[in-house]
């Protein structure tokens, strides 16, 4: 069964109940080392979800270029194998640049075309698609194609 992705900003005390109401079973934090990502673990535990930290130290292209796509897909596969119909809350700080970049990669990994991936991302969270940036989507596509060719 393929997981459901929910895109958003960094969870906090105010959003915890809303995220729990969505039935989230896993939280993937794309926060960098200096962004106190471990505080999200407490929120995930409070809602009965598993927390996964996939550190990305910012949304600039030079940083995103270094993202290990194979490790991202391994994490995604592990979540999907270990849960029946998992619901994943994927976030960075604002839920825009890093979140959009990674969401696009995961949607392409699921087998969607570039256009389908963008359409689905827009349906998940319009502001993420609107503001992720064509440059990040182009980089994500090139990283996906390179991974696929390897």
PDB file of C-alpha atoms in Angstrom:
ATOM      1  CA  UNK A   1       0.000   0.000   0.000  1.00  0.00           C
ATOM      2  CA  UNK A   2       1.297   3.444  -0.855  1.00  0.00           C
ATOM      3  CA  UNK A   3       1.450   6.025   1.855  1.00  0.00           C
ATOM      4  CA  UNK A   4      -0.455   9.279   1.975  1.00  0.00           C
ATOM      5  CA  UNK A   5       1.719  12.393   2.019  1.00  0.00           C
ATOM      6  CA  UNK A   6       0.702  15.521   3.870  1.00  0.00           C
ATOM      7  CA  UNK A   7       2.880  18.595   3.380  1.00  0.00           C
ATOM      8  CA  UNK A   8       3.195  21.387   5.883  1.00  0.00           C
ATOM      9  CA  UNK A   9       5.345  23.615   8.030  1.00  0.00           C
ATOM     10  CA  UNK A  10       7.211  22.625  11.156  1.00  0.00           C
ATOM     11  CA  UNK A  11       4.750  21.140  13.654  1.00  0.00           C
ATOM     12  CA  UNK A  12       4.325  22.920  16.945  1.00  0.00           C
ATOM     13  CA  UNK A  13       2.129  22.975  20.021  1.00  0.00           C
ATOM     14  CA  UNK A  14      -0.605  24.862  18.168  1.00  0.00           C
ATOM     15  CA  UNK A  15      -0.693  22.488  15.176  1.00  0.00           C
ATOM     16  CA  UNK A  16      -0.220  19.212  17.071  1.00  0.00           C
ATOM     17  CA  UNK A  17      -3.942  18.505  17.482  1.00  0.00           C
ATOM     18  CA  UNK A  18      -4.668  19.304  13.841  1.00  0.00           C
ATOM     19  CA  UNK A  19      -1.909  16.975  12.662  1.00  0.00           C
ATOM     20  CA  UNK A  20      -3.142  14.242  14.989  1.00  0.00           C
ATOM     21  CA  UNK A  21      -6.694  14.662  13.612  1.00  0.00           C
ATOM     22  CA  UNK A  22      -5.331  13.902  10.127  1.00  0.00           C
ATOM     23  CA  UNK A  23      -4.354  10.419  11.342  1.00  0.00           C
ATOM     24  CA  UNK A  24      -0.630  10.978  10.817  1.00  0.00           C
ATOM     25  CA  UNK A  25       1.369   7.829  11.554  1.00  0.00           C
ATOM     26  CA  UNK A  26       4.832   9.101  10.584  1.00  0.00           C
ATOM     27  CA  UNK A  27       6.532  12.479  10.660  1.00  0.00           C
ATOM     28  CA  UNK A  28       9.538  13.123   8.426  1.00  0.00           C
ATOM     29  CA  UNK A  29      11.501  16.197   9.475  1.00  0.00           C
ATOM     30  CA  UNK A  30      13.713  17.793   6.845  1.00  0.00           C
ATOM     31  CA  UNK A  31      15.204  20.193   9.365  1.00  0.00           C
ATOM     32  CA  UNK A  32      18.909  20.862   9.534  1.00  0.00           C
ATOM     33  CA  UNK A  33      21.161  19.987  12.431  1.00  0.00           C
ATOM     34  CA  UNK A  34      20.894  23.474  13.962  1.00  0.00           C
ATOM     35  CA  UNK A  35      17.084  23.619  13.754  1.00  0.00           C
ATOM     36  CA  UNK A  36      16.375  21.599  16.906  1.00  0.00           C
ATOM     37  CA  UNK A  37      14.682  18.810  14.989  1.00  0.00           C
ATOM     38  CA  UNK A  38      14.580  16.552  18.035  1.00  0.00           C
ATOM     39  CA  UNK A  39      11.749  18.666  19.478  1.00  0.00           C
ATOM     40  CA  UNK A  40       9.560  17.230  16.711  1.00  0.00           C
ATOM     41  CA  UNK A  41      10.144  13.757  18.155  1.00  0.00           C
ATOM     42  CA  UNK A  42       8.176  14.785  21.266  1.00  0.00           C
ATOM     43  CA  UNK A  43       5.275  16.010  19.139  1.00  0.00           C
ATOM     44  CA  UNK A  44       5.287  12.819  17.067  1.00  0.00           C
ATOM     45  CA  UNK A  45       5.262  10.676  20.205  1.00  0.00           C
ATOM     46  CA  UNK A  46       2.426  12.755  21.673  1.00  0.00           C
ATOM     47  CA  UNK A  47       0.223  11.951  18.665  1.00  0.00           C
ATOM     48  CA  UNK A  48       1.302   8.312  18.471  1.00  0.00           C
ATOM     49  CA  UNK A  49       3.381   8.743  15.316  1.00  0.00           C
ATOM     50  CA  UNK A  50       6.897   7.612  14.463  1.00  0.00           C
ATOM     51  CA  UNK A  51       9.462  10.348  13.905  1.00  0.00           C
ATOM     52  CA  UNK A  52      12.112  10.197  11.189  1.00  0.00           C
ATOM     53  CA  UNK A  53      14.826  12.813  10.805  1.00  0.00           C
ATOM     54  CA  UNK A  54      16.167  13.257   7.296  1.00  0.00           C
ATOM     55  CA  UNK A  55      18.404  16.302   7.801  1.00  0.00           C
ATOM     56  CA  UNK A  56      18.611  18.891   5.040  1.00  0.00           C
ATOM     57  CA  UNK A  57      20.521  22.000   6.072  1.00  0.00           C
ATOM     58  CA  UNK A  58      18.506  24.511   4.060  1.00  0.00           C
ATOM     59  CA  UNK A  59      16.729  24.889   0.763  1.00  0.00           C
ATOM     60  CA  UNK A  60      19.490  26.439  -1.343  1.00  0.00           C
ATOM     61  CA  UNK A  61      20.336  24.593  -4.541  1.00  0.00           C
ATOM     62  CA  UNK A  62      23.929  23.848  -3.502  1.00  0.00           C
ATOM     63  CA  UNK A  63      22.632  22.099  -0.379  1.00  0.00           C
ATOM     64  CA  UNK A  64      19.823  20.263  -2.168  1.00  0.00           C
ATOM     65  CA  UNK A  65      22.342  19.070  -4.757  1.00  0.00           C
ATOM     66  CA  UNK A  66      24.020  17.005  -2.025  1.00  0.00           C
ATOM     67  CA  UNK A  67      20.825  15.228  -0.938  1.00  0.00           C
ATOM     68  CA  UNK A  68      21.212  11.446  -1.036  1.00  0.00           C
ATOM     69  CA  UNK A  69      18.209  10.358  -3.096  1.00  0.00           C
ATOM     70  CA  UNK A  70      18.871   6.662  -2.504  1.00  0.00           C
ATOM     71  CA  UNK A  71      18.750   7.168   1.285  1.00  0.00           C
ATOM     72  CA  UNK A  72      15.521   9.169   0.967  1.00  0.00           C
ATOM     73  CA  UNK A  73      13.883   6.409  -1.058  1.00  0.00           C
ATOM     74  CA  UNK A  74      15.158   3.782   1.409  1.00  0.00           C
ATOM     75  CA  UNK A  75      13.490   5.675   4.275  1.00  0.00           C
ATOM     76  CA  UNK A  76      10.266   5.965   2.275  1.00  0.00           C
ATOM     77  CA  UNK A  77      10.306   2.243   1.442  1.00  0.00           C
ATOM     78  CA  UNK A  78      10.980   1.349   5.076  1.00  0.00           C
ATOM     79  CA  UNK A  79       7.966   3.380   6.216  1.00  0.00           C
ATOM     80  CA  UNK A  80       5.752   1.827   3.545  1.00  0.00           C
ATOM     81  CA  UNK A  81       6.872  -1.730   4.343  1.00  0.00           C
ATOM     82  CA  UNK A  82       6.480  -1.275   8.074  1.00  0.00           C
ATOM     83  CA  UNK A  83       2.995   0.215   8.113  1.00  0.00           C
ATOM     84  CA  UNK A  84      -0.394  -0.505   6.635  1.00  0.00           C
ATOM     85  CA  UNK A  85      -1.442   2.632   4.703  1.00  0.00           C
ATOM     86  CA  UNK A  86       0.911   5.041   6.481  1.00  0.00           C
ATOM     87  CA  UNK A  87       0.075   8.732   6.601  1.00  0.00           C
ATOM     88  CA  UNK A  88       3.278  10.778   6.443  1.00  0.00           C
ATOM     89  CA  UNK A  89       3.542  14.408   7.513  1.00  0.00           C
ATOM     90  CA  UNK A  90       6.509  15.802   5.560  1.00  0.00           C
ATOM     91  CA  UNK A  91       7.906  19.140   6.680  1.00  0.00           C
ATOM     92  CA  UNK A  92      10.824  21.496   6.886  1.00  0.00           C
ATOM     93  CA  UNK A  93      10.579  24.888   8.553  1.00  0.00           C
ATOM     94  CA  UNK A  94       8.019  26.646   6.347  1.00  0.00           C
ATOM     95  CA  UNK A  95       6.990  23.600   4.310  1.00  0.00           C
ATOM     96  CA  UNK A  96       8.004  25.211   1.026  1.00  0.00           C
ATOM     97  CA  UNK A  97      11.509  24.724  -0.422  1.00  0.00           C
ATOM     98  CA  UNK A  98      12.908  21.554   1.148  1.00  0.00           C
ATOM     99  CA  UNK A  99       9.442  20.054   1.537  1.00  0.00           C
ATOM    100  CA  UNK A 100       8.524  20.742  -2.099  1.00  0.00           C
ATOM    101  CA  UNK A 101      11.849  19.399  -3.350  1.00  0.00           C
ATOM    102  CA  UNK A 102      11.529  16.145  -1.368  1.00  0.00           C
ATOM    103  CA  UNK A 103       7.806  15.749  -2.059  1.00  0.00           C
ATOM    104  CA  UNK A 104       8.470  16.022  -5.797  1.00  0.00           C
ATOM    105  CA  UNK A 105      11.169  13.337  -5.535  1.00  0.00           C
ATOM    106  CA  UNK A 106       8.860  11.002  -3.610  1.00  0.00           C
ATOM    107  CA  UNK A 107       6.019  11.513  -6.074  1.00  0.00           C
ATOM    108  CA  UNK A 108       8.332  10.768  -9.011  1.00  0.00           C
ATOM    109  CA  UNK A 109       9.571   7.701  -7.107  1.00  0.00           C
ATOM    110  CA  UNK A 110       5.951   6.552  -6.838  1.00  0.00           C
ATOM    111  CA  UNK A 111       5.839   6.528 -10.634  1.00  0.00           C
ATOM    112  CA  UNK A 112       4.159   9.830 -11.382  1.00  0.00           C
ATOM    113  CA  UNK A 113       5.224  11.875 -14.396  1.00  0.00           C
ATOM    114  CA  UNK A 114       6.730  15.326 -13.764  1.00  0.00           C
ATOM    115  CA  UNK A 115       3.384  16.958 -14.568  1.00  0.00           C
ATOM    116  CA  UNK A 116       1.431  14.533 -12.383  1.00  0.00           C
ATOM    117  CA  UNK A 117       3.883  15.085  -9.519  1.00  0.00           C
ATOM    118  CA  UNK A 118       3.383  18.852  -9.724  1.00  0.00           C
ATOM    119  CA  UNK A 119      -0.388  18.492  -9.944  1.00  0.00           C
ATOM    120  CA  UNK A 120      -0.512  16.202  -6.916  1.00  0.00           C
ATOM    121  CA  UNK A 121       1.818  18.454  -4.930  1.00  0.00           C
ATOM    122  CA  UNK A 122      -0.459  21.398  -5.694  1.00  0.00           C
ATOM    123  CA  UNK A 123      -3.443  19.409  -4.484  1.00  0.00           C
ATOM    124  CA  UNK A 124      -1.598  18.520  -1.277  1.00  0.00           C
ATOM    125  CA  UNK A 125      -0.528  22.084  -0.528  1.00  0.00           C
ATOM    126  CA  UNK A 126      -0.854  24.806  -3.142  1.00  0.00           C
ATOM    127  CA  UNK A 127       1.585  27.212  -1.487  1.00  0.00           C
ATOM    128  CA  UNK A 128       4.338  24.594  -1.597  1.00  0.00           C
ATOM    129  CA  UNK A 129       3.947  24.107  -5.344  1.00  0.00           C
ATOM    130  CA  UNK A 130       3.605  27.852  -5.975  1.00  0.00           C
ATOM    131  CA  UNK A 131       6.753  28.768  -4.042  1.00  0.00           C
ATOM    132  CA  UNK A 132       9.105  25.770  -4.290  1.00  0.00           C
ATOM    133  CA  UNK A 133      10.652  27.283  -7.400  1.00  0.00           C
ATOM    134  CA  UNK A 134      11.231  25.949 -10.897  1.00  0.00           C
ATOM    135  CA  UNK A 135      14.960  25.719 -10.164  1.00  0.00           C
ATOM    136  CA  UNK A 136      14.380  23.309  -7.271  1.00  0.00           C
ATOM    137  CA  UNK A 137      11.927  21.220  -9.284  1.00  0.00           C
ATOM    138  CA  UNK A 138      14.422  21.039 -12.175  1.00  0.00           C
ATOM    139  CA  UNK A 139      17.161  19.945  -9.770  1.00  0.00           C
ATOM    140  CA  UNK A 140      14.861  17.350  -8.207  1.00  0.00           C
ATOM    141  CA  UNK A 141      14.022  16.007 -11.664  1.00  0.00           C
ATOM    142  CA  UNK A 142      17.700  15.764 -12.612  1.00  0.00           C
ATOM    143  CA  UNK A 143      18.533  13.991  -9.339  1.00  0.00           C
ATOM    144  CA  UNK A 144      15.635  11.577  -9.870  1.00  0.00           C
ATOM    145  CA  UNK A 145      16.726  10.809 -13.439  1.00  0.00           C
ATOM    146  CA  UNK A 146      20.338  10.292 -12.315  1.00  0.00           C
ATOM    147  CA  UNK A 147      19.184   7.912  -9.573  1.00  0.00           C
ATOM    148  CA  UNK A 148      16.969   6.067 -12.054  1.00  0.00           C
ATOM    149  CA  UNK A 149      19.857   5.673 -14.521  1.00  0.00           C
ATOM    150  CA  UNK A 150      22.257   4.368 -11.866  1.00  0.00           C
TER     151      UNK A 150
END
